Coordinates of C-alpha atoms and ligand atoms in Angstrom, one line a residue:
X1 CA 24.8 9.6 -20.2
X2 CA 25.8 6.7 -18.1
X3 CA 23.4 5.0 -15.7
X4 CA 23.8 6.9 -12.4
X5 CA 22.0 7.0 -9.1
X6 CA 22.9 10.1 -7.0
X7 CA 22.9 8.4 -3.6
X8 CA 22.6 10.5 -0.4
X9 CA 22.3 8.0 2.4
X10 CA 21.2 8.9 6.0
X11 CA 19.9 5.6 7.4
X12 CA 23.3 3.9 6.8
X13 CA 24.8 6.7 8.9
X14 CA 22.8 5.7 11.9
X15 CA 24.6 3.5 14.5
X16 CA 24.9 -0.2 13.8
X17 CA 22.1 -1.5 16.0
X18 CA 19.5 -0.4 13.4
X19 CA 20.7 -2.7 10.6
X20 CA 23.1 -5.3 9.2
X21 CA 25.3 -4.1 6.4
X22 CA 25.5 -6.5 3.5
X23 CA 25.2 -6.6 -0.2
X24 CA 22.4 -8.3 -2.2
X25 CA 23.2 -11.8 -3.4
X26 CA 24.0 -12.1 -7.1
X27 CA 21.5 -13.9 -9.4
X28 CA 22.2 -16.1 -12.3
X29 CA 20.9 -14.3 -15.3
X30 CA 19.3 -10.9 -14.6
X31 CA 16.9 -9.6 -17.3
X32 CA 15.1 -6.3 -17.0
X33 CA 11.3 -6.7 -17.2
X34 CA 10.5 -3.0 -16.6
X35 CA 12.0 0.2 -15.4
X36 CA 9.9 3.2 -14.3
X37 CA 11.6 5.9 -16.2
X38 CA 9.3 8.7 -15.0
X39 CA 9.9 7.8 -11.4
X40 CA 13.7 7.4 -12.0
X41 CA 13.9 10.9 -13.4
X42 CA 12.0 12.4 -10.5
X43 CA 14.5 10.7 -8.2
X44 CA 17.4 12.2 -10.0
X45 CA 18.5 8.9 -11.6
X46 CA 19.9 8.8 -15.1
X47 CA 18.6 5.6 -16.6
X48 CA 21.0 3.4 -18.6
X49 CA 20.8 0.5 -21.0
X50 CA 18.6 -2.5 -20.0
X51 CA 21.6 -4.9 -19.4
X52 CA 23.3 -2.4 -17.1
X53 CA 20.1 -1.7 -15.2
X54 CA 19.3 -5.4 -14.9
X55 CA 22.7 -6.0 -13.2
X56 CA 22.1 -3.3 -10.7
X57 CA 18.4 -3.9 -10.0
X58 CA 19.0 -7.7 -10.0
X59 CA 21.6 -7.2 -7.2
X60 CA 24.7 -8.3 -9.2
X61 CA 26.5 -4.9 -9.5
X62 CA 26.7 -2.5 -6.6
X63 CA 26.2 1.0 -8.0
X64 CA 28.5 3.8 -6.9
X65 CA 27.4 5.5 -3.7
X66 CA 25.2 2.6 -2.5
X67 CA 25.7 1.5 1.1
X68 CA 23.6 -1.7 1.2
X69 CA 22.0 -2.9 4.4
X70 CA 19.1 -5.0 5.8
X71 CA 16.9 -3.1 8.3
X72 CA 16.1 -4.5 11.7
X73 CA 12.4 -4.5 12.9
X74 CA 9.9 -6.6 14.8
X75 CA 6.2 -6.5 14.8
X76 CA 2.8 -7.9 15.6
X77 CA 1.7 -10.4 13.0
X78 CA -2.1 -11.1 13.2
X79 CA -2.0 -9.7 16.7
X80 CA 0.9 -11.8 18.0
X81 CA 4.2 -10.2 18.8
X82 CA 7.1 -11.6 16.8
X83 CA 10.5 -10.2 18.1
X84 CA 12.4 -11.6 15.1
X85 CA 11.6 -9.9 11.9
X86 CA 13.7 -7.5 9.8
X87 CA 14.5 -7.4 6.1
X88 CA 14.6 -11.1 5.4
X89 CA 14.6 -10.8 1.7
X90 CA 15.2 -7.1 1.1
X91 CA 18.2 -4.8 0.9
X92 CA 18.2 -1.1 1.2
X93 CA 20.7 0.2 -1.4
X94 CA 20.4 3.8 -0.1
X95 CA 18.5 7.0 -0.7
X96 CA 18.2 9.8 -3.2
X97 CA 16.9 13.3 -3.0
X98 CA 14.8 13.9 -6.1
X99 CA 14.3 16.9 -8.3
X100 CA 11.2 17.5 -6.3
X101 CA 13.3 17.7 -3.1
X102 CA 11.9 14.5 -1.7
X103 CA 14.1 11.9 -0.1
X104 CA 13.3 8.3 -1.1
X105 CA 14.6 4.8 -0.2
X106 CA 15.7 2.4 -2.9
X107 CA 15.2 -1.2 -1.8
X108 CA 15.7 -4.4 -3.6
X109 CA 13.1 -7.0 -2.6
X110 CA 13.8 -10.7 -3.3
X111 CA 17.6 -10.0 -3.2
X112 CA 18.7 -13.0 -1.1
X113 CA 19.2 -14.1 2.4
X114 CA 20.1 -11.7 5.3
X115 CA 20.7 -12.2 9.0
X116 CA 16.9 -11.7 9.4
X117 CA 15.8 -14.4 6.9
X118 CA 15.0 -17.1 9.6
X119 CA 13.9 -20.1 7.5
X120 CA 13.3 -18.2 4.3
X121 CA 15.3 -18.3 1.1
X122 CA 15.4 -14.5 0.8
X123 CA 13.9 -14.7 -2.7
X124 CA 10.7 -13.7 -4.4
X125 CA 8.9 -15.2 -7.3
X126 CA 7.7 -13.4 -10.4
X127 CA 4.0 -13.3 -9.4
X128 CA 4.2 -11.1 -6.3
X129 CA 6.8 -8.9 -7.9
X130 CA 4.6 -8.1 -10.8
X131 CA 1.5 -7.8 -8.5
X132 CA 3.3 -5.2 -6.4
X133 CA 4.6 -3.4 -9.4
X134 CA 1.2 -3.0 -11.0
X135 CA -0.8 -2.4 -7.9
X136 CA 1.5 0.0 -6.2
X137 CA 1.8 2.1 -9.4
X138 CA -2.0 2.0 -9.8
X139 CA -2.4 3.2 -6.2
X140 CA 0.0 6.1 -7.0
X141 CA -2.0 7.0 -10.0
X142 CA -5.2 6.9 -8.0
X143 CA -3.6 9.6 -5.7
X144 CA -3.0 7.3 -2.8
X145 CA 0.2 7.5 -0.7
X146 CA 2.2 4.4 -1.5
X147 CA 5.6 2.9 -2.0
X148 CA 6.4 2.7 -5.7
X149 CA 8.0 0.4 -8.2
X150 CA 11.2 1.5 -9.9
X151 CA 12.1 -1.7 -11.6
X152 CA 11.4 -5.4 -12.0
X153 CA 14.0 -8.0 -13.0
X154 CA 13.8 -11.7 -13.7
X155 CA 16.6 -13.6 -12.1
X156 CA 16.9 -16.6 -14.3
X157 CA 16.7 -18.7 -11.2
X158 CA 14.1 -21.0 -9.9
X159 CA 12.4 -20.3 -6.6
X160 CA 10.8 -23.2 -4.8
X161 CA 7.4 -22.7 -3.3
X162 CA 4.6 -25.2 -3.9
X163 CA 6.7 -26.1 -7.0
X164 CA 9.4 -24.4 -9.0
X165 CA 8.6 -20.8 -10.1
X166 CA 10.6 -18.1 -11.9
X167 CA 12.5 -15.8 -9.5
X168 CA 12.4 -12.0 -9.7
X169 CA 13.5 -8.9 -7.8
X170 CA 11.4 -5.8 -7.3
X171 CA 13.1 -2.4 -6.8
X172 CA 10.8 -0.6 -4.3
X173 CA 10.9 3.1 -3.6
X174 CA 9.5 4.5 -0.3
X175 CA 9.5 7.8 1.5
X176 CA 11.2 5.5 4.0
X177 CA 10.9 2.0 5.3
X178 CA 10.4 3.0 8.9
X179 CA 7.5 1.0 10.3
X180 CA 5.7 0.7 13.6
X181 CA 7.8 -2.5 14.0
X182 CA 11.1 -0.5 13.7
X183 CA 10.2 1.2 17.0
X184 CA 8.8 -1.9 18.6
X185 CA 12.0 -3.9 18.4
X186 CA 13.9 -1.3 20.5
X187 CA 11.0 -0.8 22.9
X188 CA 10.9 -4.5 23.5
X189 CA 14.6 -4.5 24.4
X190 CA 14.2 -1.6 26.7
X191 CA 16.7 0.3 24.6
X192 CA 15.7 3.9 25.3
X193 CA 18.7 5.5 23.6
X194 CA 18.0 3.8 20.2
X195 CA 14.3 4.7 20.5
X196 CA 15.2 8.3 21.0
X197 CA 17.6 8.2 18.0
X198 CA 14.9 6.6 15.9
X199 CA 12.3 9.1 17.0
X200 CA 14.5 12.0 16.1
X201 CA 15.3 10.5 12.8
X202 CA 11.7 9.9 11.9
X203 CA 10.7 13.4 12.9
X204 CA 13.5 15.0 10.9
X205 CA 12.7 12.8 7.9
X206 CA 8.9 12.9 7.8
X207 CA 7.4 15.3 10.2
X208 CA 9.9 18.1 10.9
X209 CA 7.1 20.1 12.6
X210 CA 6.3 17.4 15.1
X211 CA 7.6 17.9 18.7
X212 CA 8.9 14.9 20.6
X213 CA 7.5 11.3 20.7
X214 CA 3.9 12.4 21.3
X215 CA 4.2 14.9 18.4
X216 CA 5.4 12.0 16.2
X217 CA 2.5 9.8 17.4
X218 CA 0.0 12.5 16.4
X219 CA 1.6 13.0 13.0
X220 CA 1.6 9.2 12.2
X221 CA -2.0 9.0 13.4
X222 CA -3.1 11.8 11.1
X223 CA -1.3 10.3 8.1
X224 CA -2.7 6.8 8.8
X225 CA -6.2 8.1 9.3
X226 CA -6.1 9.7 5.8
X227 CA -4.5 6.6 4.3
X228 CA -7.2 4.2 5.6
X229 CA -10.0 6.5 4.5
X230 CA -8.7 6.6 1.0
X231 CA -8.2 2.8 0.9
X232 CA -11.9 2.5 1.9
X233 CA -12.9 5.0 -0.8
X234 CA -11.4 2.9 -3.6
X235 CA -12.4 -0.5 -2.1
X236 CA -8.8 -1.5 -1.3
X237 CA -8.1 -4.3 1.1
X238 CA -4.5 -4.5 2.3
X239 CA -4.7 -8.0 3.6
X240 CA -1.7 -8.0 6.1
X241 CA -2.0 -4.9 8.3
X242 CA 0.6 -6.2 10.7
X243 CA 2.6 -3.6 12.6
X244 CA 5.7 -4.4 10.5
X245 CA 3.6 -3.4 7.4
X246 CA 2.4 -0.2 8.9
X247 CA 4.5 2.7 7.7
X248 CA 5.5 5.7 9.7
X249 CA 5.3 8.0 6.7
X250 CA 1.7 7.0 6.1
X251 CA 2.3 5.2 2.8
X252 CA 0.7 2.0 1.7
X253 CA 3.5 -0.6 2.1
X254 CA 3.8 -4.3 1.5
X255 CA 1.6 -5.6 -1.3
X256 CA 1.2 -9.2 -0.4
X257 CA -2.3 -10.7 -0.4
X258 CA -4.0 -7.3 -1.2
X259 CA -6.9 -6.8 -3.5
X260 CA -9.5 -4.4 -4.7
X261 CA -13.1 -5.5 -4.0
X262 CA -15.3 -6.3 -7.0
X263 CA -18.8 -6.9 -5.5
X264 CA -19.2 -4.6 -2.5
X265 CA -19.4 -6.4 0.9
X266 CA -17.9 -4.9 4.1
X267 CA -16.7 -8.3 5.3
X268 CA -14.6 -9.1 2.2
X269 CA -11.3 -10.8 2.9
X270 CA -8.9 -12.1 0.3
X271 CA -5.8 -13.3 2.2
X272 CA -5.5 -17.0 2.4
X273 CA -3.8 -16.8 5.7
X274 CA -6.3 -14.4 7.4
X275 CA -8.5 -17.1 8.8
X276 CA -9.9 -15.0 11.6
X277 CA -10.9 -12.3 9.1
X278 CA -8.9 -9.8 11.1
X279 CA -8.0 -7.7 8.1
X280 CA -11.4 -7.6 6.4
X281 CA -12.3 -4.5 4.4
X282 CA -14.5 -2.9 7.1
X283 CA -12.1 -3.8 9.9
X284 CA -9.2 -1.8 8.5
X285 CA -10.0 1.4 10.4
X286 CA -10.1 -0.5 13.7
X287 CA -6.8 -2.3 12.9
X288 CA -5.1 1.0 12.2
X289 CA -6.1 2.2 15.6
X290 CA -4.8 -1.0 17.2
X291 CA -1.5 -0.6 15.3
X292 CA -1.2 3.0 16.4
X293 CA -1.7 1.8 20.0
X294 CA 1.3 -0.4 19.5
X295 CA 3.3 2.5 18.3
X296 CA 2.2 4.6 21.3
X297 CA 3.3 1.8 23.6
X298 CA 6.7 1.6 21.9
X299 CA 7.2 5.4 21.8
X300 CA 6.5 6.0 25.5
X301 CA 9.2 3.6 26.6
X302 CA 11.8 6.2 25.8
X303 CA 10.4 8.6 28.3
X304 CA 11.9 8.8 31.8
X305 CA 8.4 8.6 33.3
X306 CA 6.4 6.5 30.9
X307 CA 3.4 6.3 33.3
X308 CA 2.9 10.0 33.0
X309 CA 2.8 9.8 29.2
X310 CA 0.1 7.1 29.1
X311 CA -2.7 9.6 29.5
X312 CA -1.5 11.8 26.7
X313 CA -0.8 8.8 24.4
X314 CA -4.2 7.3 25.2
X315 CA -5.9 10.6 24.2
X316 CA -4.0 10.7 20.9
X317 CA -4.9 7.1 20.0
X318 CA -8.6 7.5 21.1
X319 CA -9.0 10.4 18.7
X320 CA -8.1 8.3 15.7
X321 CA -11.5 6.7 15.0
X322 CA -13.1 10.1 14.7
X323 CA -10.4 11.4 12.4
X324 CA -10.6 8.4 10.2
X325 CA -14.4 8.7 10.0
X326 CA -14.2 12.4 9.1
X327 CA -11.7 11.7 6.4
X328 CA -13.8 8.7 5.2
X329 CA -17.0 10.9 5.0
X330 CA -15.1 13.6 3.1
X331 CA -14.0 11.1 0.5
X332 CA -17.5 9.5 0.2
X333 CA -19.2 12.9 -0.1
X334 CA -17.0 13.5 -3.1
X335 CA -17.9 10.1 -4.5
X336 CA -21.5 11.2 -4.4
X337 CA -20.7 14.6 -6.0
X338 CA -21.0 16.7 -2.8
X339 CA -18.7 19.5 -1.9
X340 CA -20.8 20.9 0.9
X341 CA -21.3 19.0 4.2
X342 CA -24.6 18.2 6.0
X343 CA -25.3 16.1 9.0
X344 CA -27.5 13.8 7.0
X345 CA -24.7 12.9 4.6
X346 CA -23.5 9.9 6.7
X347 CA -26.9 8.3 6.4
X348 CA -27.0 9.0 2.7
X349 CA -23.6 7.3 2.2
X350 CA -24.4 4.3 4.4
X351 CA -27.8 4.0 2.8
X352 CA -26.2 3.5 -0.6
X353 CA -23.6 1.1 0.7
X354 CA -26.1 -1.0 2.5
X355 CA -28.2 -1.3 -0.7
X356 CA -25.1 -2.1 -2.7
X357 CA -24.2 -4.9 -0.3
X358 CA -27.7 -6.4 -0.6
X359 CA -27.6 -6.1 -4.4
X360 CA -24.3 -7.6 -5.5
X361 CA -23.2 -4.2 -6.8
X362 CA -19.7 -3.8 -8.1
X363 CA -18.0 -1.2 -5.9
X364 CA -16.0 0.6 -8.6
X365 CA -18.5 0.4 -11.4
X366 CA -21.4 1.5 -9.2
X367 CA -19.7 4.7 -8.1
X368 CA -18.3 5.4 -11.6
X369 CA -21.8 5.0 -13.0
X370 CA -23.3 7.6 -10.7
X371 CA -22.1 10.5 -12.9
X372 CA -23.2 8.7 -16.0
X373 CA -26.7 8.1 -14.7
X374 CA -26.5 4.3 -15.1
X375 CA -25.8 3.2 -11.6
X376 CA -29.2 1.5 -11.2
X377 CA -28.0 -1.2 -13.7
X378 CA -25.5 -2.3 -11.0
X379 CA -28.3 -3.5 -8.7
X380 CA -30.0 -6.8 -8.8
X381 CA -33.1 -4.9 -8.0
X382 CA -32.7 -1.5 -9.8
X383 CA -35.8 -0.1 -7.9
X384 CA -33.7 -0.3 -4.7
X385 CA -31.3 2.2 -6.2
X386 CA -34.2 4.4 -7.4
X387 CA -35.5 4.6 -3.9
X388 CA -32.2 5.8 -2.6
X389 CA -31.5 8.1 -5.6
X390 CA -34.5 10.4 -4.9
X391 CA -33.0 11.6 -1.7
X392 CA -29.5 11.9 -3.3
X393 CA -30.9 14.0 -6.2
X394 CA -32.6 16.3 -3.8
X395 CA -29.3 16.7 -1.8
X396 CA -27.4 17.5 -5.0
X397 CA -29.4 20.7 -5.6
X398 CA -27.2 23.7 -5.4
X399 CA -24.0 21.7 -6.0
X400 CA -22.1 23.5 -8.7
X401 CA -20.6 20.6 -10.7
X402 CA -21.3 17.2 -9.1
X403 CA -20.4 15.2 -12.2
X404 CA -16.9 16.6 -12.3
X405 CA -16.5 16.0 -8.6
X406 CA -17.7 12.4 -9.0
X407 CA -15.5 11.7 -12.0
X408 CA -12.5 12.9 -10.0
X409 CA -13.4 10.7 -7.0
X410 CA -14.6 7.5 -8.7
X411 CA -12.0 5.7 -10.8
X412 CA -13.0 3.9 -13.9
X413 CA -10.1 1.5 -13.6
X414 CA -8.7 -0.4 -10.7
X415 CA -6.3 -3.4 -10.8
X416 CA -8.9 -6.1 -10.7
X417 CA -7.7 -9.3 -9.1
X418 CA -8.7 -11.6 -11.9
X419 CA -6.7 -9.5 -14.3
X420 CA -3.7 -9.5 -12.1
X421 CA -3.9 -13.3 -11.9
X422 CA -4.2 -13.4 -15.7
X423 CA -1.3 -11.1 -16.1
X424 CA 0.9 -13.3 -13.8
X425 CA -0.1 -16.5 -15.7
X426 CA 0.9 -14.7 -18.9
X427 CA 4.2 -13.5 -17.6
X428 CA 5.1 -17.0 -16.3
X429 CA 4.6 -18.2 -19.8
X430 CA 6.8 -15.4 -21.1
X431 CA 4.0 -13.1 -22.3
X432 CA 4.2 -9.6 -20.7
X433 CA 1.6 -7.9 -22.9
X434 CA -1.0 -7.7 -20.1
X435 CA 1.5 -6.4 -17.6
X436 CA 2.4 -3.5 -19.9
X437 CA -1.2 -2.8 -20.8
X438 CA -2.3 -2.8 -17.2
X439 CA 0.5 -0.3 -16.3
X440 CA -0.5 2.0 -19.2
X441 CA -4.3 1.9 -18.5
X442 CA -4.0 2.2 -14.7
X443 CA -1.7 5.2 -15.1
X444 CA -4.9 7.2 -16.0
X445 CA -7.5 5.6 -13.8
X446 CA -10.0 8.5 -13.8
X447 CA -10.2 8.7 -17.6
X448 CA -12.7 6.8 -19.7
X449 CA -10.7 4.6 -22.0
X450 CA -13.4 2.9 -24.0
X451 CA -10.9 0.8 -25.9
X452 CA -9.9 -0.9 -22.6
X453 CA -13.5 -1.5 -21.4
X454 CA -12.6 -5.2 -20.9
X455 CA -10.5 -4.1 -17.9
X456 CA -13.5 -2.5 -16.2
X457 CA -15.5 -5.7 -16.3
X458 CA -15.9 -7.5 -13.0
X459 CA -14.9 -11.2 -13.0
X460 CA -17.3 -13.8 -14.3
X461 CA -18.2 -16.4 -11.7
X462 CA -15.5 -18.7 -12.9
X463 CA -12.9 -15.9 -12.9
X464 CA -13.5 -14.8 -9.3
X465 CA -10.2 -15.1 -7.3
X466 CA -11.2 -16.5 -3.9
X467 CA -7.9 -15.9 -2.1
X468 CA -4.6 -14.2 -2.7
X469 CA -1.4 -15.5 -1.2
X470 CA 1.5 -13.8 0.6
X471 CA 4.3 -12.4 -1.5
X472 CA 6.7 -15.0 -0.2
Ligands
LIG1 P1 5.7 -10.0 5.1 O1 4.6 -10.8 5.6 O2 5.9 -10.0 3.6 O3 5.6 -8.6 5.6 O4 7.1 -10.6 5.7 C1 7.2 -10.8 7.1 C2 8.6 -11.2 7.4 O5 9.0 -12.4 6.8 C3 9.6 -10.1 7.1 O6 10.6 -10.1 8.1 C4 10.2 -10.6 5.8 O7 11.5 -10.1 5.5 C5 10.2 -12.1 6.0 N1 10.2 -12.9 4.8 C6 9.1 -13.0 4.0 N2 9.4 -13.8 2.9 C7 10.7 -14.2 3.1 C8 11.6 -15.0 2.3 N3 11.3 -15.6 1.2 N4 12.9 -15.2 2.8 C9 13.2 -14.6 4.0 N5 12.4 -13.9 4.7 C10 11.2 -13.6 4.3
LIG2 MG1 6.4 -6.9 5.6

């Protein structure tokens, strides 16, 4: 059967103020690196030959039914409002409704300049494209809501950053690309009508049970609280939690300078541009509340009496820290093998984390080793672990199957940053073996795969990646 994408577009049917319609810019020599056939099938797509798919996912051929556009949005970047954002290097081709009944966006990222490109070239280089491919698919396999990767294509063109680098295009799939910033741009303009249209659209698409702007705010809050808790539970640091990278659906979006922690420390930051440590690991729950407050501020602008809504919106936002903490505790209980809840559990969890931070413990390997009984080896002073473990063992009494609970909550494999860097260096030199191996291993993160034990190893001192850079 021929390559077909059964488009069913709703965003393109909204009025023109929400986007600019334009096609991706063609690239010189598109070559398919990877296509995610499992995801394609769920989306109702019939995959085709590699050359044909490279033309479409490289942006050279517009598939039947696509209605390409760049979306408008604004946002707070590192706390400062920037009224001029939007898809500067991305094009939404359209949407499909999958065999699972789910509607998803198909977006090319790195597909050329748009009216929102500002000074940028609209392009992406291979490194961030492969990083997003591997990390977003790993997140999905870990059970974390996230955008996904449908395809990656080399463009055959050079992208100029610090020097010349191979260009690439990522095909990203999302529940939608609506962000906090999509609402902010119309609020900042005082455009109530557009805000109302967008609110109705978001409710219909993501939270059909929600009632009105405050119902939407609550639904986004709940989704984001769960999301941040599960990030924390796997040691994920997003790196650029700007409001334009904060999705309405509650998916992880925009894999720029993100990374998983190796050694546990709550203040860990990776992003080279986060000089104020705003988006440090332990600060993520606070930032999510701050971002929700920006959404609240935007949403209430559409009401005829915004003042009256302030109290309600404030209450909704103020409830978020408690919700995130509850979700966080539920996740960390499972990481310790607990299915029941006791008041003392918070202290048990923080007791372990504090000791880990003081003992250079690897976050992922320490939790994984709990079920195996070898966690003490992860501490510079194993006696420190033993002291904590006494209380933990006592608490585990009466738990039916703590090992199974732990093994389902503590992954063996995460995309470690030094391996991602190694994978990118290989790909730039034309060797995609590690890219494909990472995708295969990370698709089953909760299974022991002894033959891939090298991918569980934390970085050696000389392998530690100090900073990751934005996906530009
Ligand atoms: P990000 O930090 O990746 O979320 O991007 C922030 C904004 O910069 C978005 O509006 C992007 O579309 C835009 N942008 C990032 N890189 C480029 C680029 N190479 N060319 C044009 N716009 C870009
Ligand atoms: Mg972004």
